[in-house]
């Protein structure tokens, strides 16, 4: 049995959790929109064609923002194609994913859907094939109440009140050669800074995210961040990060350690942002928007071929990764890492939400179900609200291969003062041994265990299907906590949500 210790002190609060870290992403890609969130004629469709079964699952996740409409898709998107009478909307080739975009679901549908799903849109503008003027027009359409061309266009389309969209992404992954209209850091810095300034003149209440690197392995990282932020520092509020992990080598010890790499990536982006702060003599601190993160590899290689061999389909099956138990653990470790960096990571979007590398899957004409990764996200979103508490963790290390020596225990503690509740999220990375986790909770008064929820499977490759949820959380009835101390057993390869009542 492994032994680990976690000390938490009530007086050592680290950072408030920004609820926007539990955001997600819907792109016009594969079946995310068509037969994902939107399927007119489906038995569960509402009067707008929005699938109510999917909305119920999204509501359970409590997702504050959904990034839209891309992703790579946005970099050649003409938003005007998706507004106005549906019969008059053109179908277009989407060069990003080699599909045919019918435009029967567009901006106004997205705004109505967000309302129905109890979430808000985080809108991305096209800085690939378009630019400043178009971004300002789109902002006018969404947020302005004036008798001006684009605001009037929204009203004429039946939407009298502005949508009041507060969060905007200045393009997507503009550092990547795969991106339509890819740019050098200098080119992007200029267009992002100028677009940001113009957009804030139109609506000063918005917050803007500049594109950072689309992965820690990009050749331009972190020079990209330095150049972009030095140019655009005054005009933007966040720098984006995107990061996906894979297990192509089928090497669980390394894969489970991937979050240590995410932690390093976040710390380096913070350093680059603070360097730009010093250079620009600014008093403002730039936050991080980790607006794409997840595990992604199950379909990645075959999808490239699928798009090439059979292009221009409407809503084909693309990026439909079926997640297993070990993927859920990696997602859990990434969530813990995001929480531990809550002071600077203010926004994070699990990419994506439905069908496309997603926690929720649907069958066209059929059911909707929860993938394995749904659960750690749901637990973190429900119970990881409040303030992150400083912790000291003591755990044995193992040699992960790819990421060096890594602790068996990955953990974080979040205090919800309104509910008098402390939640410890913990992953035992050991594949074979139980871990006895000794909790030493200082200054929390009388503590008692509310519940210990565990997610694991003896089979790391176990998946959930429409018919059967093989990987689902269970409440451990054998766990107990006496006053401020106690031990909880974390079983091998498990995600644990330990909810504690504090006084
Ligand atoms: O989320 C899938 C894709 O991954 C997005 O379109 C792109 O931004 C990233 O490369």
Short mmCIF file of C-alpha atoms and ligand atoms in Angstrom, two decimals:
data_model
loop_
_atom_site.label_atom_id
_atom_site.label_comp_id
_atom_site.label_asym_id
_atom_site.label_seq_id
_atom_site.Cartn_x
_atom_site.Cartn_y
_atom_site.Cartn_z
CA UNK A 1 0.00 0.00 0.00
CA UNK A 2 1.33 3.44 -0.95
CA UNK A 3 1.15 6.14 1.71
CA UNK A 4 0.62 9.83 0.95
CA UNK A 5 -0.20 12.90 3.01
CA UNK A 6 -2.06 16.08 2.22
CA UNK A 7 -1.97 19.09 4.56
CA UNK A 8 -4.47 21.90 3.97
CA UNK A 9 -4.71 25.09 6.02
CA UNK A 10 -7.85 27.20 6.05
CA UNK A 11 -5.88 30.43 6.44
CA UNK A 12 -3.82 29.74 3.34
CA UNK A 13 -6.24 30.45 0.54
CA UNK A 14 -4.56 30.68 -2.80
CA UNK A 15 -6.98 31.98 -5.39
CA UNK A 16 -10.66 32.29 -6.15
CA UNK A 17 -11.81 29.81 -8.76
CA UNK A 18 -13.16 31.63 -11.80
CA UNK A 19 -16.28 29.68 -12.76
CA UNK A 20 -15.36 30.17 -16.42
CA UNK A 21 -12.72 27.42 -16.09
CA UNK A 22 -15.63 25.00 -16.48
CA UNK A 23 -16.43 26.21 -19.97
CA UNK A 24 -16.50 24.13 -23.13
CA UNK A 25 -16.56 24.41 -26.90
CA UNK A 26 -18.88 23.77 -29.84
CA UNK A 27 -17.35 24.06 -33.30
CA UNK A 28 -18.98 23.61 -36.69
CA UNK A 29 -17.08 20.36 -37.03
CA UNK A 30 -18.33 16.85 -37.64
CA UNK A 31 -21.52 16.22 -35.67
CA UNK A 32 -21.02 18.76 -32.87
CA UNK A 33 -23.79 20.99 -34.20
CA UNK A 34 -25.75 18.89 -36.71
CA UNK A 35 -27.14 15.79 -34.96
CA UNK A 36 -25.27 16.87 -31.81
CA UNK A 37 -26.92 19.89 -30.24
CA UNK A 38 -29.24 20.50 -33.21
CA UNK A 39 -31.38 17.85 -34.85
CA UNK A 40 -34.79 19.01 -36.07
CA UNK A 41 -37.16 16.06 -36.25
CA UNK A 42 -35.45 14.14 -33.44
CA UNK A 43 -37.99 12.89 -30.85
CA UNK A 44 -36.23 15.01 -28.21
CA UNK A 45 -35.96 18.16 -30.36
CA UNK A 46 -37.66 21.31 -29.11
CA UNK A 47 -39.45 23.79 -31.39
CA UNK A 48 -36.04 25.16 -32.50
CA UNK A 49 -34.59 21.75 -33.27
CA UNK A 50 -32.36 21.76 -30.16
CA UNK A 51 -31.97 18.32 -28.60
CA UNK A 52 -33.37 18.46 -25.09
CA UNK A 53 -31.68 15.22 -24.06
CA UNK A 54 -28.31 16.83 -24.87
CA UNK A 55 -29.26 20.05 -23.09
CA UNK A 56 -30.11 18.04 -19.96
CA UNK A 57 -26.64 16.48 -19.95
CA UNK A 58 -24.99 19.86 -20.53
CA UNK A 59 -26.96 21.39 -17.67
CA UNK A 60 -25.72 18.63 -15.37
CA UNK A 61 -22.19 19.75 -16.24
CA UNK A 62 -23.04 23.39 -15.44
CA UNK A 63 -21.00 24.93 -18.26
CA UNK A 64 -20.80 28.72 -17.93
CA UNK A 65 -19.45 29.53 -21.43
CA UNK A 66 -19.32 27.72 -24.75
CA UNK A 67 -16.72 28.84 -27.28
CA UNK A 68 -18.21 29.14 -30.77
CA UNK A 69 -18.08 28.68 -33.82
CA UNK A 70 -14.46 27.40 -33.96
CA UNK A 71 -11.73 26.31 -33.87
CA UNK A 72 -10.15 25.96 -37.26
CA UNK A 73 -13.60 26.43 -38.77
CA UNK A 74 -13.74 30.10 -37.79
CA UNK A 75 -10.71 31.02 -39.88
CA UNK A 76 -12.65 30.82 -43.14
CA UNK A 77 -16.16 31.42 -41.77
CA UNK A 78 -18.47 34.14 -43.08
CA UNK A 79 -20.88 34.69 -40.22
CA UNK A 80 -23.42 36.48 -42.44
CA UNK A 81 -24.02 33.14 -44.23
CA UNK A 82 -25.60 31.83 -41.05
CA UNK A 83 -28.15 34.59 -40.37
CA UNK A 84 -31.42 35.58 -42.02
CA UNK A 85 -34.03 33.34 -43.67
CA UNK A 86 -32.73 29.76 -43.61
CA UNK A 87 -33.90 29.04 -47.17
CA UNK A 88 -31.70 31.86 -48.46
CA UNK A 89 -28.54 30.81 -46.66
CA UNK A 90 -25.78 29.44 -48.89
CA UNK A 91 -24.04 26.13 -48.32
CA UNK A 92 -20.25 26.63 -48.27
CA UNK A 93 -17.15 24.52 -48.46
CA UNK A 94 -15.38 24.48 -45.11
CA UNK A 95 -11.71 24.20 -46.01
CA UNK A 96 -10.67 23.53 -42.40
CA UNK A 97 -12.40 20.17 -42.10
CA UNK A 98 -13.18 19.55 -45.81
CA UNK A 99 -16.90 19.38 -45.12
CA UNK A 100 -19.97 21.10 -46.51
CA UNK A 101 -21.43 23.68 -44.13
CA UNK A 102 -25.19 24.03 -44.77
CA UNK A 103 -25.49 27.14 -42.57
CA UNK A 104 -28.91 26.09 -41.32
CA UNK A 105 -27.56 26.69 -37.82
CA UNK A 106 -25.85 30.05 -37.39
CA UNK A 107 -25.29 32.86 -34.97
CA UNK A 108 -28.92 33.52 -34.02
CA UNK A 109 -29.55 29.80 -33.49
CA UNK A 110 -26.38 29.58 -31.39
CA UNK A 111 -27.53 32.48 -29.20
CA UNK A 112 -30.96 30.87 -28.72
CA UNK A 113 -29.38 27.49 -27.99
CA UNK A 114 -27.01 28.98 -25.40
CA UNK A 115 -29.99 30.47 -23.60
CA UNK A 116 -31.80 27.14 -23.64
CA UNK A 117 -28.71 25.34 -22.33
CA UNK A 118 -28.13 27.88 -19.50
CA UNK A 119 -24.79 28.93 -20.85
CA UNK A 120 -23.22 31.90 -22.63
CA UNK A 121 -21.35 32.21 -25.90
CA UNK A 122 -17.65 32.95 -26.07
CA UNK A 123 -17.43 34.14 -29.65
CA UNK A 124 -14.44 33.81 -31.97
CA UNK A 125 -13.83 36.18 -34.89
CA UNK A 126 -12.23 35.23 -38.20
CA UNK A 127 -8.72 36.68 -38.42
CA UNK A 128 -7.71 34.13 -41.07
CA UNK A 129 -9.51 35.08 -44.27
CA UNK A 130 -11.09 38.21 -42.80
CA UNK A 131 -10.01 40.87 -40.35
CA UNK A 132 -10.69 44.00 -38.34
CA UNK A 133 -13.70 45.39 -40.20
CA UNK A 134 -15.53 42.09 -40.22
CA UNK A 135 -14.87 41.54 -36.51
CA UNK A 136 -16.33 44.94 -35.74
CA UNK A 137 -19.38 44.25 -37.92
CA UNK A 138 -19.99 40.97 -36.10
CA UNK A 139 -19.65 42.69 -32.74
CA UNK A 140 -22.12 45.34 -33.87
CA UNK A 141 -24.58 42.63 -34.92
CA UNK A 142 -24.27 40.92 -31.54
CA UNK A 143 -23.98 43.72 -29.01
CA UNK A 144 -25.16 47.08 -30.30
CA UNK A 145 -28.56 48.69 -29.97
CA UNK A 146 -28.44 51.47 -32.59
CA UNK A 147 -30.11 52.13 -35.93
CA UNK A 148 -26.89 51.05 -37.66
CA UNK A 149 -26.51 48.53 -40.48
CA UNK A 150 -25.53 45.36 -38.59
CA UNK A 151 -27.52 46.07 -35.43
CA UNK A 152 -30.51 46.68 -37.67
CA UNK A 153 -29.78 43.44 -39.54
CA UNK A 154 -30.10 41.54 -36.24
CA UNK A 155 -33.40 43.28 -35.50
CA UNK A 156 -34.68 42.58 -39.01
CA UNK A 157 -33.83 38.93 -38.39
CA UNK A 158 -36.23 39.01 -35.45
CA UNK A 159 -33.83 39.64 -32.56
CA UNK A 160 -34.65 43.02 -31.12
CA UNK A 161 -32.36 42.86 -28.09
CA UNK A 162 -28.59 42.69 -28.41
CA UNK A 163 -27.00 39.43 -27.28
CA UNK A 164 -24.47 41.14 -25.02
CA UNK A 165 -21.65 38.70 -25.73
CA UNK A 166 -18.82 39.56 -23.35
CA UNK A 167 -15.98 37.19 -24.25
CA UNK A 168 -14.31 37.25 -27.67
CA UNK A 169 -11.42 35.30 -29.18
CA UNK A 170 -9.22 37.14 -31.67
CA UNK A 171 -8.96 34.31 -34.19
CA UNK A 172 -7.91 30.73 -33.59
CA UNK A 173 -4.48 29.05 -33.51
CA UNK A 174 -2.99 31.63 -35.82
CA UNK A 175 0.50 30.21 -35.18
CA UNK A 176 -0.38 26.93 -36.94
CA UNK A 177 0.39 26.34 -40.61
CA UNK A 178 -2.84 24.28 -40.81
CA UNK A 179 -4.82 27.40 -40.02
CA UNK A 180 -6.40 29.20 -42.96
CA UNK A 181 -4.64 32.57 -43.04
CA UNK A 182 -1.85 31.43 -40.68
CA UNK A 183 0.38 34.31 -39.59
CA UNK A 184 3.85 35.04 -38.32
CA UNK A 185 3.93 36.33 -34.73
CA UNK A 186 4.56 39.88 -35.95
CA UNK A 187 1.68 39.75 -38.45
CA UNK A 188 -0.70 38.33 -35.87
CA UNK A 189 0.41 40.76 -33.16
CA UNK A 190 -0.51 43.72 -35.38
CA UNK A 191 -3.88 42.44 -36.55
CA UNK A 192 -4.83 41.25 -33.06
CA UNK A 193 -3.85 44.54 -31.42
CA UNK A 194 -5.61 46.69 -34.00
CA UNK A 195 -8.74 44.52 -34.07
CA UNK A 196 -8.87 44.51 -30.28
CA UNK A 197 -8.64 48.30 -30.08
CA UNK A 198 -11.37 48.76 -32.70
CA UNK A 199 -13.66 46.22 -31.03
CA UNK A 200 -13.25 47.86 -27.63
CA UNK A 201 -14.13 51.24 -29.13
CA UNK A 202 -17.41 49.72 -30.32
CA UNK A 203 -18.12 47.92 -27.03
CA UNK A 204 -15.76 48.71 -24.14
CA UNK A 205 -17.47 46.15 -21.92
CA UNK A 206 -16.08 43.13 -23.77
CA UNK A 207 -13.06 41.02 -22.82
CA UNK A 208 -10.65 39.81 -25.47
CA UNK A 209 -8.48 36.73 -25.80
CA UNK A 210 -5.39 36.90 -28.02
CA UNK A 211 -4.17 33.67 -29.59
CA UNK A 212 -1.22 32.16 -27.82
CA UNK A 213 0.52 29.02 -28.96
CA UNK A 214 -1.60 26.14 -30.12
CA UNK A 215 0.53 23.72 -28.13
CA UNK A 216 3.71 23.63 -26.08
CA UNK A 217 5.48 21.80 -28.92
CA UNK A 218 5.10 24.65 -31.42
CA UNK A 219 8.46 25.89 -32.71
CA UNK A 220 7.46 29.51 -32.08
CA UNK A 221 6.51 28.91 -28.41
CA UNK A 222 7.08 30.99 -26.22
CA UNK A 223 8.51 33.67 -28.51
CA UNK A 224 5.03 33.98 -30.02
CA UNK A 225 3.56 34.96 -26.64
CA UNK A 226 6.31 37.52 -26.05
CA UNK A 227 5.83 39.20 -29.43
CA UNK A 228 2.02 39.14 -29.43
CA UNK A 229 1.64 40.39 -25.88
CA UNK A 230 4.31 43.07 -26.16
CA UNK A 231 2.38 44.52 -29.12
CA UNK A 232 -1.18 43.99 -27.86
CA UNK A 233 -0.79 44.17 -24.06
CA UNK A 234 -2.98 47.22 -23.47
CA UNK A 235 -5.77 45.98 -25.74
CA UNK A 236 -6.29 42.36 -24.68
CA UNK A 237 -7.23 40.66 -21.43
CA UNK A 238 -6.20 37.03 -21.89
CA UNK A 239 -3.73 34.96 -23.84
CA UNK A 240 -4.97 31.60 -25.06
CA UNK A 241 -3.38 28.17 -24.62
CA UNK A 242 -4.42 24.97 -26.36
CA UNK A 243 -3.21 21.56 -25.24
CA UNK A 244 -4.21 17.99 -26.07
CA UNK A 245 -2.57 14.78 -24.86
CA UNK A 246 -2.40 11.37 -26.50
CA UNK A 247 -1.51 7.80 -25.65
CA UNK A 248 -0.39 6.56 -29.06
CA UNK A 249 2.35 4.51 -27.37
CA UNK A 250 -0.13 2.81 -25.05
CA UNK A 251 2.07 3.80 -22.14
CA UNK A 252 -0.23 4.43 -19.18
CA UNK A 253 2.45 5.58 -16.66
CA UNK A 254 3.56 8.34 -19.05
CA UNK A 255 0.05 9.23 -20.17
CA UNK A 256 -1.16 9.64 -16.59
CA UNK A 257 1.76 12.03 -15.97
CA UNK A 258 0.82 14.37 -18.86
CA UNK A 259 -0.65 17.00 -16.53
CA UNK A 260 2.85 17.77 -15.21
CA UNK A 261 3.63 18.94 -18.74
CA UNK A 262 0.49 21.09 -18.76
CA UNK A 263 1.66 22.66 -15.50
CA UNK A 264 5.04 23.54 -17.05
CA UNK A 265 3.30 24.97 -20.13
CA UNK A 266 1.06 27.20 -17.97
CA UNK A 267 4.02 28.43 -15.91
CA UNK A 268 5.98 29.32 -19.07
CA UNK A 269 3.04 31.25 -20.54
CA UNK A 270 2.74 33.15 -17.24
CA UNK A 271 6.44 34.01 -17.44
CA UNK A 272 6.10 35.27 -21.03
CA UNK A 273 3.00 37.31 -20.12
CA UNK A 274 4.74 38.85 -17.12
CA UNK A 275 7.76 39.68 -19.24
CA UNK A 276 5.45 41.59 -21.62
CA UNK A 277 3.89 43.31 -18.59
CA UNK A 278 7.32 44.51 -17.50
CA UNK A 279 8.33 45.65 -20.99
CA UNK A 280 5.10 47.59 -21.48
CA UNK A 281 5.22 49.04 -17.92
CA UNK A 282 1.64 47.93 -17.45
CA UNK A 283 -0.15 47.56 -14.14
CA UNK A 284 -2.57 45.06 -15.67
CA UNK A 285 -2.00 41.31 -15.35
CA UNK A 286 -2.91 39.12 -18.32
CA UNK A 287 -4.94 36.02 -17.54
CA UNK A 288 -4.81 32.67 -19.31
CA UNK A 289 -7.65 31.29 -21.38
CA UNK A 290 -6.93 27.58 -21.82
CA UNK A 291 -9.64 27.55 -24.41
CA UNK A 292 -8.95 24.08 -25.83
CA UNK A 293 -7.83 21.19 -23.68
CA UNK A 294 -8.51 17.47 -23.58
CA UNK A 295 -7.24 14.05 -24.58
CA UNK A 296 -7.35 13.65 -28.35
CA UNK A 297 -5.87 10.80 -30.34
CA UNK A 298 -8.26 7.88 -30.77
CA UNK A 299 -9.49 9.08 -34.18
CA UNK A 300 -6.90 11.67 -35.11
CA UNK A 301 -4.85 9.80 -37.71
CA UNK A 302 -7.71 8.07 -39.50
CA UNK A 303 -9.77 11.29 -39.63
CA UNK A 304 -7.16 13.08 -41.74
CA UNK A 305 -7.49 10.34 -44.34
CA UNK A 306 -11.28 10.28 -44.06
CA UNK A 307 -11.48 14.00 -44.87
CA UNK A 308 -9.14 13.63 -47.85
CA UNK A 309 -10.81 10.54 -49.27
CA UNK A 310 -14.39 11.68 -48.91
CA UNK A 311 -14.59 15.48 -48.74
CA UNK A 312 -17.55 17.87 -48.69
CA UNK A 313 -19.99 15.80 -46.60
CA UNK A 314 -22.46 17.47 -44.26
CA UNK A 315 -21.73 16.63 -40.62
CA UNK A 316 -19.67 13.46 -41.13
CA UNK A 317 -18.38 11.46 -38.15
CA UNK A 318 -15.15 13.29 -37.34
CA UNK A 319 -13.05 13.39 -34.17
CA UNK A 320 -15.48 11.03 -32.43
CA UNK A 321 -12.98 9.80 -29.88
CA UNK A 322 -14.45 7.13 -27.65
CA UNK A 323 -12.90 7.75 -24.26
CA UNK A 324 -11.82 5.07 -21.83
CA UNK A 325 -11.10 4.91 -18.11
CA UNK A 326 -7.48 6.05 -18.39
CA UNK A 327 -8.53 9.07 -20.49
CA UNK A 328 -10.86 10.08 -17.65
CA UNK A 329 -7.93 9.99 -15.23
CA UNK A 330 -5.85 12.23 -17.49
CA UNK A 331 -8.77 14.66 -17.80
CA UNK A 332 -9.05 14.58 -13.99
CA UNK A 333 -5.33 15.34 -13.59
CA UNK A 334 -5.66 18.21 -16.08
CA UNK A 335 -8.60 19.63 -14.11
CA UNK A 336 -6.53 19.48 -10.91
CA UNK A 337 -3.70 21.28 -12.70
CA UNK A 338 -6.07 23.98 -13.97
CA UNK A 339 -7.39 24.47 -10.43
CA UNK A 340 -3.90 24.63 -8.95
CA UNK A 341 -3.18 27.46 -11.40
CA UNK A 342 -6.50 29.20 -10.73
CA UNK A 343 -4.82 32.50 -9.97
CA UNK A 344 -3.91 32.91 -13.64
CA UNK A 345 -6.08 30.43 -15.52
CA UNK A 346 -9.34 32.36 -15.57
CA UNK A 347 -11.02 30.61 -18.51
CA UNK A 348 -10.72 27.02 -19.70
CA UNK A 349 -12.78 25.21 -22.33
CA UNK A 350 -12.94 21.45 -22.42
CA UNK A 351 -12.71 20.77 -26.16
CA UNK A 352 -15.25 19.95 -27.13
CA UNK A 353 -18.76 19.37 -25.75
CA UNK A 354 -20.80 17.07 -27.99
CA UNK A 355 -19.67 14.25 -30.35
CA UNK A 356 -16.37 15.89 -31.32
CA UNK A 357 -13.69 14.87 -28.75
CA UNK A 358 -16.48 15.30 -26.27
CA UNK A 359 -17.86 14.20 -22.91
CA UNK A 360 -21.32 13.79 -24.50
CA UNK A 361 -22.11 11.52 -27.45
CA UNK A 362 -25.28 11.23 -29.49
CA UNK A 363 -26.69 8.92 -32.10
CA UNK A 364 -28.56 10.55 -34.96
CA UNK A 365 -32.21 9.77 -34.28
CA UNK A 366 -31.13 7.94 -31.11
CA UNK A 367 -29.88 8.51 -27.59
CA UNK A 368 -27.36 10.71 -25.86
CA UNK A 369 -24.87 9.39 -23.31
CA UNK A 370 -22.00 10.27 -21.02
CA UNK A 371 -18.46 9.33 -21.96
CA UNK A 372 -15.94 8.45 -19.22
CA UNK A 373 -14.45 11.96 -19.23
CA UNK A 374 -17.87 13.43 -18.46
CA UNK A 375 -17.56 12.50 -14.80
CA UNK A 376 -14.34 14.19 -13.63
CA UNK A 377 -15.49 17.33 -15.43
CA UNK A 378 -18.91 17.16 -13.76
CA UNK A 379 -17.43 16.61 -10.29
CA UNK A 380 -14.96 19.47 -10.68
CA UNK A 381 -17.61 21.80 -12.09
CA UNK A 382 -20.09 21.00 -9.33
CA UNK A 383 -17.78 20.83 -6.33
CA UNK A 384 -14.70 22.78 -7.44
CA UNK A 385 -16.19 26.24 -6.91
CA UNK A 386 -14.90 28.64 -4.28
CA UNK A 387 -11.28 29.17 -3.34
CA UNK A 388 -8.30 26.95 -3.92
CA UNK A 389 -6.58 26.26 -0.60
CA UNK A 390 -2.81 25.97 -0.40
CA UNK A 391 -1.84 22.36 0.22
CA UNK A 392 1.37 20.50 0.92
CA UNK A 393 1.35 17.02 -0.56
CA UNK A 394 3.77 14.27 0.24
CA UNK A 395 3.72 11.30 -2.09
CA UNK A 396 6.23 8.82 -3.47
CA UNK A 397 7.43 9.44 -7.02
CA UNK A 398 7.62 7.08 -9.97
CA UNK A 399 9.60 7.27 -13.17
CA UNK A 400 7.01 8.09 -15.81
CA UNK A 401 9.42 7.78 -18.71
CA UNK A 402 8.23 10.66 -20.91
CA UNK A 403 7.74 13.25 -18.14
CA UNK A 404 10.43 12.18 -15.65
CA UNK A 405 9.74 11.55 -11.96
CA UNK A 406 6.13 12.25 -11.08
CA UNK A 407 4.22 11.86 -7.79
CA UNK A 408 1.68 9.05 -7.58
CA UNK A 409 -0.73 11.53 -6.01
CA UNK A 410 -2.21 14.42 -8.01
CA UNK A 411 -4.43 16.58 -5.79
CA UNK A 412 -5.98 19.94 -5.05
CA UNK A 413 -8.36 21.27 -2.37
CA UNK A 414 -11.16 23.78 -2.96
CA UNK A 415 -13.07 25.52 -0.18
CA UNK A 416 -16.65 26.59 -0.80
CA UNK A 417 -17.21 28.99 2.09
CA UNK A 418 -20.87 29.58 1.31
CA UNK A 419 -21.56 25.85 1.72
CA UNK A 420 -18.95 25.18 4.46
CA UNK A 421 -17.55 22.52 2.20
CA UNK A 422 -14.00 21.52 1.39
CA UNK A 423 -13.51 19.25 -1.60
CA UNK A 424 -10.31 17.36 -2.26
CA UNK A 425 -9.86 16.12 -5.82
CA UNK A 426 -7.27 13.38 -5.99
CA UNK A 427 -5.93 10.92 -8.54
CA UNK A 428 -3.92 7.86 -7.56
CA UNK A 429 -1.65 7.33 -10.58
CA UNK A 430 -0.44 3.95 -9.41
CA UNK A 431 -1.78 1.21 -11.67
CA UNK A 432 -1.44 -1.52 -9.08
CA UNK A 433 -1.39 -0.20 -5.53
CA UNK A 434 -3.95 1.29 -3.18
CA UNK A 435 -2.91 4.59 -1.65
CA UNK A 436 -3.65 5.52 1.95
CA UNK A 437 -4.11 9.28 1.81
CA UNK A 438 -3.74 10.89 5.24
CA UNK A 439 -5.61 14.20 5.37
CA UNK A 440 -4.41 16.84 7.81
CA UNK A 441 -6.95 19.67 7.67
CA UNK A 442 -5.83 22.60 9.77
CA UNK A 443 -8.13 25.36 10.99
CA UNK A 444 -11.27 23.83 9.48
CA UNK A 445 -12.85 23.03 12.86
CA UNK A 446 -14.92 19.92 13.15
CA UNK A 447 -14.82 18.09 9.85
CA UNK A 448 -16.95 15.26 8.63
CA UNK A 449 -17.04 13.36 5.39
CA UNK A 450 -20.04 14.15 3.21
CA UNK A 451 -19.11 11.61 0.58
CA UNK A 452 -16.19 10.06 -1.22
CA UNK A 453 -17.00 9.59 -4.90
CA UNK A 454 -14.72 7.32 -6.88
CA UNK A 455 -14.38 6.79 -10.63
CA UNK A 456 -12.25 3.89 -11.81
CA UNK A 457 -12.27 0.61 -13.66
CA UNK A 458 -10.16 -2.54 -13.38
CA UNK A 459 -9.89 -2.25 -17.16
CA UNK A 460 -8.15 0.98 -18.19
CA UNK A 461 -9.58 0.56 -21.67
CA UNK A 462 -13.22 0.28 -20.51
CA UNK A 463 -15.59 2.64 -22.34
CA UNK A 464 -19.20 3.79 -22.08
CA UNK A 465 -21.69 3.16 -24.86
CA UNK A 466 -25.25 4.16 -25.58
CA UNK A 467 -26.33 0.82 -24.11
CA UNK A 468 -24.05 0.56 -21.11
CA UNK A 469 -22.20 2.87 -18.75
CA UNK A 470 -19.26 0.71 -17.78
CA UNK A 471 -17.29 3.52 -16.18
CA UNK A 472 -19.40 5.45 -13.72
CA UNK A 473 -18.87 6.98 -10.30
CA UNK A 474 -19.61 5.10 -7.11
CA UNK A 475 -19.89 6.42 -3.56
CA UNK A 476 -17.42 4.64 -1.28
CA UNK A 477 -19.21 3.59 1.87
CA UNK A 478 -16.03 2.44 3.64
CA UNK A 479 -14.39 5.90 3.84
CA UNK A 480 -14.53 7.95 7.04
CA UNK A 481 -12.97 11.09 8.43
CA UNK A 482 -12.72 11.91 12.08
CA UNK A 483 -12.41 15.57 12.98
CA UNK A 484 -9.54 17.23 11.06
CA UNK A 485 -7.59 14.09 10.38
CA UNK A 486 -8.24 10.77 8.81
CA UNK A 487 -7.20 8.52 6.01
CA UNK A 488 -8.95 7.79 2.78
CA UNK A 489 -8.06 4.88 0.57
CA UNK A 490 -7.54 5.82 -3.06
CA UNK A 491 -7.71 2.71 -5.18
CA UNK A 492 -5.28 2.16 -8.08
CA UNK A 493 -5.85 4.34 -11.14
CA UNK A 494 -8.74 6.24 -9.59
CA UNK A 495 -10.27 9.73 -9.71
CA UNK A 496 -11.63 10.75 -6.31
CA UNK A 497 -13.88 13.55 -5.16
CA UNK A 498 -13.73 13.79 -1.37
CA UNK A 499 -16.39 16.17 -0.05
CA UNK A 500 -15.90 17.32 3.53
CA UNK A 501 -18.20 19.39 5.72
CA UNK A 502 -16.17 21.97 7.66
CA UNK A 503 -17.25 24.34 10.39
O1 LIG B 1 -10.82 21.03 -31.26
C1 LIG B 1 -10.44 20.55 -32.52
C2 LIG B 1 -9.45 21.47 -33.21
O2 LIG B 1 -8.25 21.47 -32.50
C3 LIG B 1 -9.83 22.92 -33.30
O3 LIG B 1 -10.62 23.23 -34.40
C4 LIG B 1 -8.50 23.59 -33.44
O4 LIG B 1 -8.50 24.88 -32.91
C5 LIG B 1 -7.53 22.67 -32.74
O5 LIG B 1 -6.42 22.39 -33.49
#
